[in-house]
PDB file of C-alpha atoms in Angstrom:
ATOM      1  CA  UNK W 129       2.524 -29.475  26.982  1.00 68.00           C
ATOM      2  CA  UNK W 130       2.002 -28.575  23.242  1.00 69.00           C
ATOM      3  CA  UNK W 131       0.042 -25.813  23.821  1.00 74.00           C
ATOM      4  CA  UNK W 132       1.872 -24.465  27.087  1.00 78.00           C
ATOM      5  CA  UNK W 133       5.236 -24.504  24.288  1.00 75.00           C
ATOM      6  CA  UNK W 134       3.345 -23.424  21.658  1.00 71.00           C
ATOM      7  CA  UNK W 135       2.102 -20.118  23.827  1.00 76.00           C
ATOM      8  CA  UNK W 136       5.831 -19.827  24.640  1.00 74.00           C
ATOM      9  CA  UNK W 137       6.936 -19.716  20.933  1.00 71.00           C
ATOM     10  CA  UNK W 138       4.205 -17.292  20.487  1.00 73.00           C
ATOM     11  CA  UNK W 139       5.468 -14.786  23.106  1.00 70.00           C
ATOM     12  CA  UNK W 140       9.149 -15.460  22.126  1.00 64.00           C
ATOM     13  CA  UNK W 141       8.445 -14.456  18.581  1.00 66.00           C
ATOM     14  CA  UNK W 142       6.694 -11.710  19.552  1.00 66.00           C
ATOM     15  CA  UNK W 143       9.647 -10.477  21.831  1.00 62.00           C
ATOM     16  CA  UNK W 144      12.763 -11.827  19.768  1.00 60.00           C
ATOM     17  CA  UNK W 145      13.899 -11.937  16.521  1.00 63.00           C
ATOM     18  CA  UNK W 146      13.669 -15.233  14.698  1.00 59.00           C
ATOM     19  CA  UNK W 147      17.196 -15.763  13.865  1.00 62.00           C
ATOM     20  CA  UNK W 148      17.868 -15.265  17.714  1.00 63.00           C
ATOM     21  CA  UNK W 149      15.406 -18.097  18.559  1.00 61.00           C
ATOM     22  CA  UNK W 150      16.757 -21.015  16.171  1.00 65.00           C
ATOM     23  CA  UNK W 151      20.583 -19.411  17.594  1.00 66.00           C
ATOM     24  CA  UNK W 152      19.205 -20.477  20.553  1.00 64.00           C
ATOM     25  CA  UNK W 153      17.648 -23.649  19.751  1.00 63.00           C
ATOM     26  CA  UNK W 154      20.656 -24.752  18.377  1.00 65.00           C
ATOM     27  CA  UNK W 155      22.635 -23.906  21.820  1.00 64.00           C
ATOM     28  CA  UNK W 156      20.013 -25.815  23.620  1.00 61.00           C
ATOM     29  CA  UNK W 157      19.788 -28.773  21.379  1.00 60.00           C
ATOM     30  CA  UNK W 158      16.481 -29.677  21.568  1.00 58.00           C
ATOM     31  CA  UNK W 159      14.097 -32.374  19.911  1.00 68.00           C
ATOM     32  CA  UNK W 160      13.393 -32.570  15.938  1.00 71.00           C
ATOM     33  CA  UNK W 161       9.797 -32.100  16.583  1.00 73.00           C
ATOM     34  CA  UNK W 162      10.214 -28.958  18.336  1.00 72.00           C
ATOM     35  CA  UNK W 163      12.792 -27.283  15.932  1.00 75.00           C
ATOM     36  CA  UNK W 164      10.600 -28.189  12.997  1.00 80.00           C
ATOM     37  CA  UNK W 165       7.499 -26.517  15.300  1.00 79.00           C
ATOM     38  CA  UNK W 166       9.945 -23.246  15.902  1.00 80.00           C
ATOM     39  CA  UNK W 167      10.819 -23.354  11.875  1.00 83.00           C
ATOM     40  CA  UNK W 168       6.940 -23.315  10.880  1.00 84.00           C
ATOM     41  CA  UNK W 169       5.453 -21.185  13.244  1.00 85.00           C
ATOM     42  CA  UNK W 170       8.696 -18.594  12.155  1.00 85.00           C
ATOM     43  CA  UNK W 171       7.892 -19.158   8.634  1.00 87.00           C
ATOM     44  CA  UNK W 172       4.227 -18.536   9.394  1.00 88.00           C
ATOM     45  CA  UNK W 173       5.281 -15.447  11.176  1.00 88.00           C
ATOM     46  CA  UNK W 174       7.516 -14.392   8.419  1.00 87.00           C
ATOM     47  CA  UNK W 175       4.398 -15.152   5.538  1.00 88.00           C
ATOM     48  CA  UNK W 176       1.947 -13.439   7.652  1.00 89.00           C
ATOM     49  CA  UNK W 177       4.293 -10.315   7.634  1.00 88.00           C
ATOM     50  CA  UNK W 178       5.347 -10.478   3.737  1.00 88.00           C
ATOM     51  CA  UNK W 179       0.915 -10.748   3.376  1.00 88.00           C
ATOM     52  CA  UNK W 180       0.166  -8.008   5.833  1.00 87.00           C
ATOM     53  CA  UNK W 181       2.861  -5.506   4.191  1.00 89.00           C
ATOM     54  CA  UNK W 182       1.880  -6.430   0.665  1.00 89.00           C
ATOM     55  CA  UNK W 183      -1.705  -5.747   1.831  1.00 88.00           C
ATOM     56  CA  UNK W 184      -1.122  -2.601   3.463  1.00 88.00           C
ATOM     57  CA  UNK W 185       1.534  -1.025   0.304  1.00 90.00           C
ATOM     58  CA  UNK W 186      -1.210  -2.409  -2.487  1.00 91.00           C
ATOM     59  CA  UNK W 187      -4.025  -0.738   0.264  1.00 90.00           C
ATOM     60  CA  UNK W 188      -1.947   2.450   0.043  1.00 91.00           C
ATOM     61  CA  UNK W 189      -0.905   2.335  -3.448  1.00 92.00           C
ATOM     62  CA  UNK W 190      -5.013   2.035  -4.506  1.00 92.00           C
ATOM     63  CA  UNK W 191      -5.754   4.720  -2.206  1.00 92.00           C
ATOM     64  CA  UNK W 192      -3.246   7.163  -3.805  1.00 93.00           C
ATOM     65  CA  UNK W 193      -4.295   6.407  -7.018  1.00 93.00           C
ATOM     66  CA  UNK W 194      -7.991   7.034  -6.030  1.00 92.00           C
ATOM     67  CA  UNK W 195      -6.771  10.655  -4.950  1.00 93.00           C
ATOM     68  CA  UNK W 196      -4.720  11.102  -8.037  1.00 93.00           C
ATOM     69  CA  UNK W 197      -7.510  10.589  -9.988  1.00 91.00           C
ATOM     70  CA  UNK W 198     -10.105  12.183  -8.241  1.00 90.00           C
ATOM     71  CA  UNK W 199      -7.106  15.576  -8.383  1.00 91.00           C
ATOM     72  CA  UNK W 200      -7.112  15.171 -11.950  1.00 89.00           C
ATOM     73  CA  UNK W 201     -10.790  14.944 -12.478  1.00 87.00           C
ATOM     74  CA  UNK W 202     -11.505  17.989 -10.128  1.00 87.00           C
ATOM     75  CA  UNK W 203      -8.605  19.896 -12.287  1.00 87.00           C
ATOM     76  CA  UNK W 204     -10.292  19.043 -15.337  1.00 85.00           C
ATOM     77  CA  UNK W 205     -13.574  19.091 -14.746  1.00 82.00           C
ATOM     78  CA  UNK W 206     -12.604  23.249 -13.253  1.00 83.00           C
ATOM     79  CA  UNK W 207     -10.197  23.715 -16.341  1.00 79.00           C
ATOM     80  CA  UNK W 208     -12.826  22.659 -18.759  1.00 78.00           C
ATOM     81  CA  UNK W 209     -15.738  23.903 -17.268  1.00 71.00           C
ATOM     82  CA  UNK W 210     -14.681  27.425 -16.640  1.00 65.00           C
ATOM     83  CA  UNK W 211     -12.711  28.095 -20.012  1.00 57.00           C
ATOM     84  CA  UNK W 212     -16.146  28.054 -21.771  1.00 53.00           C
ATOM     85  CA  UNK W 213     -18.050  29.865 -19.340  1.00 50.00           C
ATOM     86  CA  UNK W 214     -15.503  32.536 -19.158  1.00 50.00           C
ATOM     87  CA  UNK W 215     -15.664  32.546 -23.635  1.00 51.00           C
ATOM     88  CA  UNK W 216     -19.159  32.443 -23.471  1.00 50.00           C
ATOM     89  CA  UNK W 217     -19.735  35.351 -20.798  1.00 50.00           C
ATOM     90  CA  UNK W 218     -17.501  37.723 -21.853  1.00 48.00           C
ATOM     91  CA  UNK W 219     -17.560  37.083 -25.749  1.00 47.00           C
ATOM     92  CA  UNK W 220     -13.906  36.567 -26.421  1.00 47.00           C
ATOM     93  CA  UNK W 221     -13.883  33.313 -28.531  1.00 48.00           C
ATOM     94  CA  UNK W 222     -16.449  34.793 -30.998  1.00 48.00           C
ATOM     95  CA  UNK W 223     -14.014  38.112 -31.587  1.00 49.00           C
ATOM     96  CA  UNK W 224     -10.707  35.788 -31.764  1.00 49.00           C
ATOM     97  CA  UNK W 225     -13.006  33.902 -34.813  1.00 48.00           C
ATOM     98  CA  UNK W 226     -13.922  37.424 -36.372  1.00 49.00           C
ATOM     99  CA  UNK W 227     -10.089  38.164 -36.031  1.00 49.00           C
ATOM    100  CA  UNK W 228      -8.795  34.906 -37.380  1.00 50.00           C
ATOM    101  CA  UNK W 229     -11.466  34.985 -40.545  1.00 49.00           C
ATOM    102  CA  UNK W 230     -10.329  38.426 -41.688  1.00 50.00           C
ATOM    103  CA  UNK W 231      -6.965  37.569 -41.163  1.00 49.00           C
ATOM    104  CA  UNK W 232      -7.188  34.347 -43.650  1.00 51.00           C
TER     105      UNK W 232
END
């Protein structure tokens, strides 16, 4: 009997909302053991959601962060390395010295 109701809860909270089911309990008026069963297998439910979303934002939030950071590095890394390849090739960083040493 326990597990044939405790399927049934199951598939009821999977179907209906959990304020709808103790609504219901109440109308039916049923025994303490089986309200306090509906109460912790709805507060189970409700936990396991609260984990699962928690879990998926902190998933999503490391995730974006790895991108972020792997944006920034490929920005830098490009910045950096071709602002001294570009000085180096064409010989404009040695000229802009030359310049700013005569002009001092």
């Amino acid at each position: 009997d326990l597990v044939d109701f405790l399927v049934v809860v199951g598939s009821v909270l999977a179907l209906v909302p959990p304020l709808e089911i103790i609504v219901v309990l109440k109308h039916r008026r049923p025994s303490a053991v089986a309200t306090t069963v509906v109460l912790v297998v709805v507060v189970l439910a409700v936990v396991l959601l609260v984990v699962i979303f928690f879990a998926v934002v902190f998933v999503v939030i490391i995730l974006l962060s790895i991108v972020f950071v792997a944006i920034l590095v490929v920005v830098v890394y490009t910045a950096v390395g071709t602002v001294p390849s570009l000085n180096g090739s064409g010989e404009g960083g040695d000229r802009k010295g030359q310049r700013k040493e005569s002009g001092n």
